[in-house]
């Protein structure tokens, strides 16, 4: 185990492995660095919360539950700060000899929920968040926020081929 943060998501399961069919619930929290995608990120220093239901099956453990974390991003239309909470579903199988891409490694008598929590949060973070579905965005000519002034508008733009003449000033 490499440090205190990782340790918070490493769960001992020896008791479950001794009794197939046995179950247990776990509530774990850990601060995980680097949880961000292009449009949003988990707030720095905020814990990722894992509520997991563990069930012993054959020589492995099935984990179901939820992963939650607060996030912040920028509205893709008006650039205002947007906040929300990721709530992703867990369904993983941990076994001594995992099948690549299908199951996770059972490390002796422990399971490590950190990779699962990371993956779940990254898949749930919005790539292009919106402050509201009805966000009108910014004016493409002057940058004014159209949400604050829905009637905002400009005179019809002139023919761009004549735009060089706009710079002429006569005294």
mmCIF file of C-alpha atoms in Angstrom:
data_model
loop_
_atom_site.group_PDB
_atom_site.id
_atom_site.type_symbol
_atom_site.label_atom_id
_atom_site.label_comp_id
_atom_site.label_asym_id
_atom_site.label_seq_id
_atom_site.Cartn_x
_atom_site.Cartn_y
_atom_site.Cartn_z
ATOM 1 C CA UNK A 1 0.000 0.000 0.000
ATOM 2 C CA UNK A 2 1.475 3.300 -1.082
ATOM 3 C CA UNK A 3 0.428 6.088 1.234
ATOM 4 C CA UNK A 4 -2.538 7.176 3.312
ATOM 5 C CA UNK A 5 -4.835 8.282 0.474
ATOM 6 C CA UNK A 6 -4.715 4.965 -1.320
ATOM 7 C CA UNK A 7 -5.100 3.089 1.957
ATOM 8 C CA UNK A 8 -8.553 4.639 2.503
ATOM 9 C CA UNK A 9 -9.923 2.761 -0.509
ATOM 10 C CA UNK A 10 -8.172 -0.561 0.133
ATOM 11 C CA UNK A 11 -10.737 -2.831 1.758
ATOM 12 C CA UNK A 12 -9.905 -6.036 3.649
ATOM 13 C CA UNK A 13 -12.165 -8.921 2.585
ATOM 14 C CA UNK A 14 -10.704 -11.973 4.369
ATOM 15 C CA UNK A 15 -13.934 -12.403 6.380
ATOM 16 C CA UNK A 16 -16.011 -12.503 3.177
ATOM 17 C CA UNK A 17 -13.701 -14.937 1.413
ATOM 18 C CA UNK A 18 -13.986 -17.422 4.303
ATOM 19 C CA UNK A 19 -17.790 -17.516 3.973
ATOM 20 C CA UNK A 20 -19.101 -17.625 0.374
ATOM 21 C CA UNK A 21 -22.433 -15.816 0.123
ATOM 22 C CA UNK A 22 -21.610 -13.421 2.958
ATOM 23 C CA UNK A 23 -22.166 -9.693 2.464
ATOM 24 C CA UNK A 24 -21.017 -6.381 3.911
ATOM 25 C CA UNK A 25 -21.500 -2.680 3.205
ATOM 26 C CA UNK A 26 -18.570 -0.261 3.140
ATOM 27 C CA UNK A 27 -18.562 3.546 3.225
ATOM 28 C CA UNK A 28 -15.184 5.004 2.236
ATOM 29 C CA UNK A 29 -13.962 8.515 1.420
ATOM 30 C CA UNK A 30 -10.678 9.579 -0.122
ATOM 31 C CA UNK A 31 -9.211 12.640 -1.816
ATOM 32 C CA UNK A 32 -8.032 11.577 -5.287
ATOM 33 C CA UNK A 33 -5.871 13.932 -7.338
ATOM 34 C CA UNK A 34 -6.161 14.545 -11.062
ATOM 35 C CA UNK A 35 -9.866 13.848 -11.590
ATOM 36 C CA UNK A 36 -10.622 16.138 -14.522
ATOM 37 C CA UNK A 37 -11.789 16.073 -18.110
ATOM 38 C CA UNK A 38 -11.832 18.901 -20.651
ATOM 39 C CA UNK A 39 -14.883 20.704 -19.232
ATOM 40 C CA UNK A 40 -14.961 19.905 -15.512
ATOM 41 C CA UNK A 41 -13.005 18.602 -12.524
ATOM 42 C CA UNK A 42 -13.565 17.270 -9.022
ATOM 43 C CA UNK A 43 -13.016 20.108 -6.560
ATOM 44 C CA UNK A 44 -9.474 20.035 -5.193
ATOM 45 C CA UNK A 45 -9.299 18.589 -1.704
ATOM 46 C CA UNK A 46 -12.883 17.273 -1.811
ATOM 47 C CA UNK A 47 -13.295 13.568 -1.095
ATOM 48 C CA UNK A 48 -14.680 10.999 -3.476
ATOM 49 C CA UNK A 49 -17.325 9.017 -1.568
ATOM 50 C CA UNK A 50 -17.684 5.297 -2.244
ATOM 51 C CA UNK A 51 -20.721 3.442 -0.874
ATOM 52 C CA UNK A 52 -20.184 -0.201 -1.754
ATOM 53 C CA UNK A 53 -22.024 -3.447 -1.134
ATOM 54 C CA UNK A 54 -19.588 -6.392 -1.076
ATOM 55 C CA UNK A 55 -20.700 -9.975 -1.635
ATOM 56 C CA UNK A 56 -18.526 -13.076 -1.593
ATOM 57 C CA UNK A 57 -18.920 -15.366 -4.627
ATOM 58 C CA UNK A 58 -16.829 -18.474 -5.380
ATOM 59 C CA UNK A 59 -13.273 -17.221 -4.830
ATOM 60 C CA UNK A 60 -13.996 -13.564 -5.480
ATOM 61 C CA UNK A 61 -15.971 -10.529 -4.391
ATOM 62 C CA UNK A 62 -18.727 -8.685 -6.273
ATOM 63 C CA UNK A 63 -18.909 -4.957 -5.541
ATOM 64 C CA UNK A 64 -22.007 -2.891 -6.324
ATOM 65 C CA UNK A 65 -22.853 0.618 -5.204
ATOM 66 C CA UNK A 66 -22.233 4.284 -5.942
ATOM 67 C CA UNK A 67 -19.363 6.731 -6.269
ATOM 68 C CA UNK A 68 -20.094 10.413 -5.621
ATOM 69 C CA UNK A 69 -17.948 13.535 -5.891
ATOM 70 C CA UNK A 70 -18.562 17.297 -6.225
ATOM 71 C CA UNK A 71 -17.360 18.905 -9.461
ATOM 72 C CA UNK A 72 -16.913 22.369 -10.945
ATOM 73 C CA UNK A 73 -16.631 23.448 -14.547
ATOM 74 C CA UNK A 74 -17.378 26.226 -16.999
ATOM 75 C CA UNK A 75 -20.643 26.519 -18.935
ATOM 76 C CA UNK A 76 -19.851 25.828 -22.576
ATOM 77 C CA UNK A 77 -22.169 28.634 -23.739
ATOM 78 C CA UNK A 78 -21.839 31.527 -21.268
ATOM 79 C CA UNK A 79 -18.560 30.590 -19.478
ATOM 80 C CA UNK A 80 -20.076 30.978 -15.982
ATOM 81 C CA UNK A 81 -18.950 28.617 -13.221
ATOM 82 C CA UNK A 82 -21.133 25.505 -13.007
ATOM 83 C CA UNK A 83 -21.131 23.068 -10.085
ATOM 84 C CA UNK A 84 -22.717 19.680 -9.576
ATOM 85 C CA UNK A 85 -22.218 16.206 -8.181
ATOM 86 C CA UNK A 86 -21.145 13.082 -10.008
ATOM 87 C CA UNK A 87 -23.118 9.994 -8.984
ATOM 88 C CA UNK A 88 -21.839 6.912 -10.779
ATOM 89 C CA UNK A 89 -22.849 3.275 -10.407
ATOM 90 C CA UNK A 90 -20.407 0.546 -9.379
ATOM 91 C CA UNK A 91 -20.531 -3.041 -10.593
ATOM 92 C CA UNK A 92 -17.197 -4.840 -10.394
ATOM 93 C CA UNK A 93 -15.960 -8.375 -9.794
ATOM 94 C CA UNK A 94 -12.657 -8.895 -7.974
ATOM 95 C CA UNK A 95 -10.960 -12.295 -8.306
ATOM 96 C CA UNK A 96 -7.485 -13.813 -7.767
ATOM 97 C CA UNK A 97 -6.864 -14.276 -11.494
ATOM 98 C CA UNK A 98 -8.698 -11.402 -13.199
ATOM 99 C CA UNK A 99 -9.758 -11.476 -16.828
ATOM 100 C CA UNK A 100 -8.228 -8.418 -18.497
ATOM 101 C CA UNK A 101 -10.883 -5.759 -19.138
ATOM 102 C CA UNK A 102 -13.616 -7.759 -17.392
ATOM 103 C CA UNK A 103 -12.680 -8.334 -13.740
ATOM 104 C CA UNK A 104 -10.343 -6.706 -11.206
ATOM 105 C CA UNK A 105 -7.504 -8.219 -9.157
ATOM 106 C CA UNK A 106 -8.150 -9.555 -5.678
ATOM 107 C CA UNK A 107 -4.857 -8.681 -3.981
ATOM 108 C CA UNK A 108 -4.464 -11.420 -1.371
ATOM 109 C CA UNK A 109 -7.295 -10.645 1.042
ATOM 110 C CA UNK A 110 -7.879 -7.039 -0.019
ATOM 111 C CA UNK A 111 -9.575 -5.185 -2.866
ATOM 112 C CA UNK A 112 -8.492 -1.744 -4.048
ATOM 113 C CA UNK A 113 -11.451 0.501 -4.883
ATOM 114 C CA UNK A 114 -9.301 3.465 -5.976
ATOM 115 C CA UNK A 115 -8.984 2.512 -9.688
ATOM 116 C CA UNK A 116 -12.707 1.736 -9.802
ATOM 117 C CA UNK A 117 -13.617 5.045 -8.129
ATOM 118 C CA UNK A 118 -11.300 7.002 -10.460
ATOM 119 C CA UNK A 119 -12.699 5.384 -13.584
ATOM 120 C CA UNK A 120 -16.303 5.886 -12.486
ATOM 121 C CA UNK A 121 -15.798 9.594 -11.702
ATOM 122 C CA UNK A 122 -13.905 10.290 -14.938
ATOM 123 C CA UNK A 123 -16.638 8.625 -17.008
ATOM 124 C CA UNK A 124 -19.359 10.649 -15.234
ATOM 125 C CA UNK A 125 -17.734 14.111 -15.309
ATOM 126 C CA UNK A 126 -19.438 16.315 -17.931
ATOM 127 C CA UNK A 127 -17.210 17.078 -20.920
ATOM 128 C CA UNK A 128 -19.170 20.224 -21.826
ATOM 129 C CA UNK A 129 -21.330 21.336 -18.885
ATOM 130 C CA UNK A 130 -24.228 23.786 -19.171
ATOM 131 C CA UNK A 131 -25.453 26.163 -16.443
ATOM 132 C CA UNK A 132 -29.001 25.411 -17.687
ATOM 133 C CA UNK A 133 -30.393 23.688 -20.778
ATOM 134 C CA UNK A 134 -31.888 27.041 -21.823
ATOM 135 C CA UNK A 135 -28.583 28.973 -21.581
ATOM 136 C CA UNK A 136 -28.470 31.543 -24.410
ATOM 137 C CA UNK A 137 -24.674 31.968 -24.298
ATOM 138 C CA UNK A 138 -22.630 35.000 -25.272
ATOM 139 C CA UNK A 139 -23.149 37.370 -28.187
ATOM 140 C CA UNK A 140 -20.787 36.346 -30.963
ATOM 141 C CA UNK A 141 -20.193 39.987 -31.917
ATOM 142 C CA UNK A 142 -19.601 41.764 -28.610
ATOM 143 C CA UNK A 143 -19.432 39.039 -25.930
ATOM 144 C CA UNK A 144 -22.468 40.257 -23.963
ATOM 145 C CA UNK A 145 -24.256 37.619 -21.863
ATOM 146 C CA UNK A 146 -27.565 36.954 -23.646
ATOM 147 C CA UNK A 147 -29.031 35.423 -20.457
ATOM 148 C CA UNK A 148 -28.914 38.830 -18.755
ATOM 149 C CA UNK A 149 -30.373 40.648 -21.777
ATOM 150 C CA UNK A 150 -32.464 38.285 -23.938
ATOM 151 C CA UNK A 151 -33.370 41.136 -26.316
ATOM 152 C CA UNK A 152 -29.692 41.891 -26.983
ATOM 153 C CA UNK A 153 -28.982 42.414 -30.663
ATOM 154 C CA UNK A 154 -27.008 44.394 -33.230
ATOM 155 C CA UNK A 155 -27.864 46.045 -36.508
ATOM 156 C CA UNK A 156 -27.465 43.703 -39.417
ATOM 157 C CA UNK A 157 -23.771 43.388 -40.204
ATOM 158 C CA UNK A 158 -22.662 44.835 -43.517
ATOM 159 C CA UNK A 159 -21.166 42.910 -46.377
ATOM 160 C CA UNK A 160 -17.756 41.674 -45.127
ATOM 161 C CA UNK A 161 -16.198 42.457 -48.522
ATOM 162 C CA UNK A 162 -16.673 46.185 -47.716
ATOM 163 C CA UNK A 163 -15.358 45.962 -44.128
ATOM 164 C CA UNK A 164 -12.120 47.826 -44.987
ATOM 165 C CA UNK A 165 -14.241 50.940 -45.627
ATOM 166 C CA UNK A 166 -15.527 50.848 -42.011
ATOM 167 C CA UNK A 167 -12.161 52.161 -40.880
ATOM 168 C CA UNK A 168 -12.426 55.330 -43.028
ATOM 169 C CA UNK A 169 -13.211 58.519 -41.109
ATOM 170 C CA UNK A 170 -13.999 61.822 -42.798
ATOM 171 C CA UNK A 171 -13.314 65.103 -40.954
#
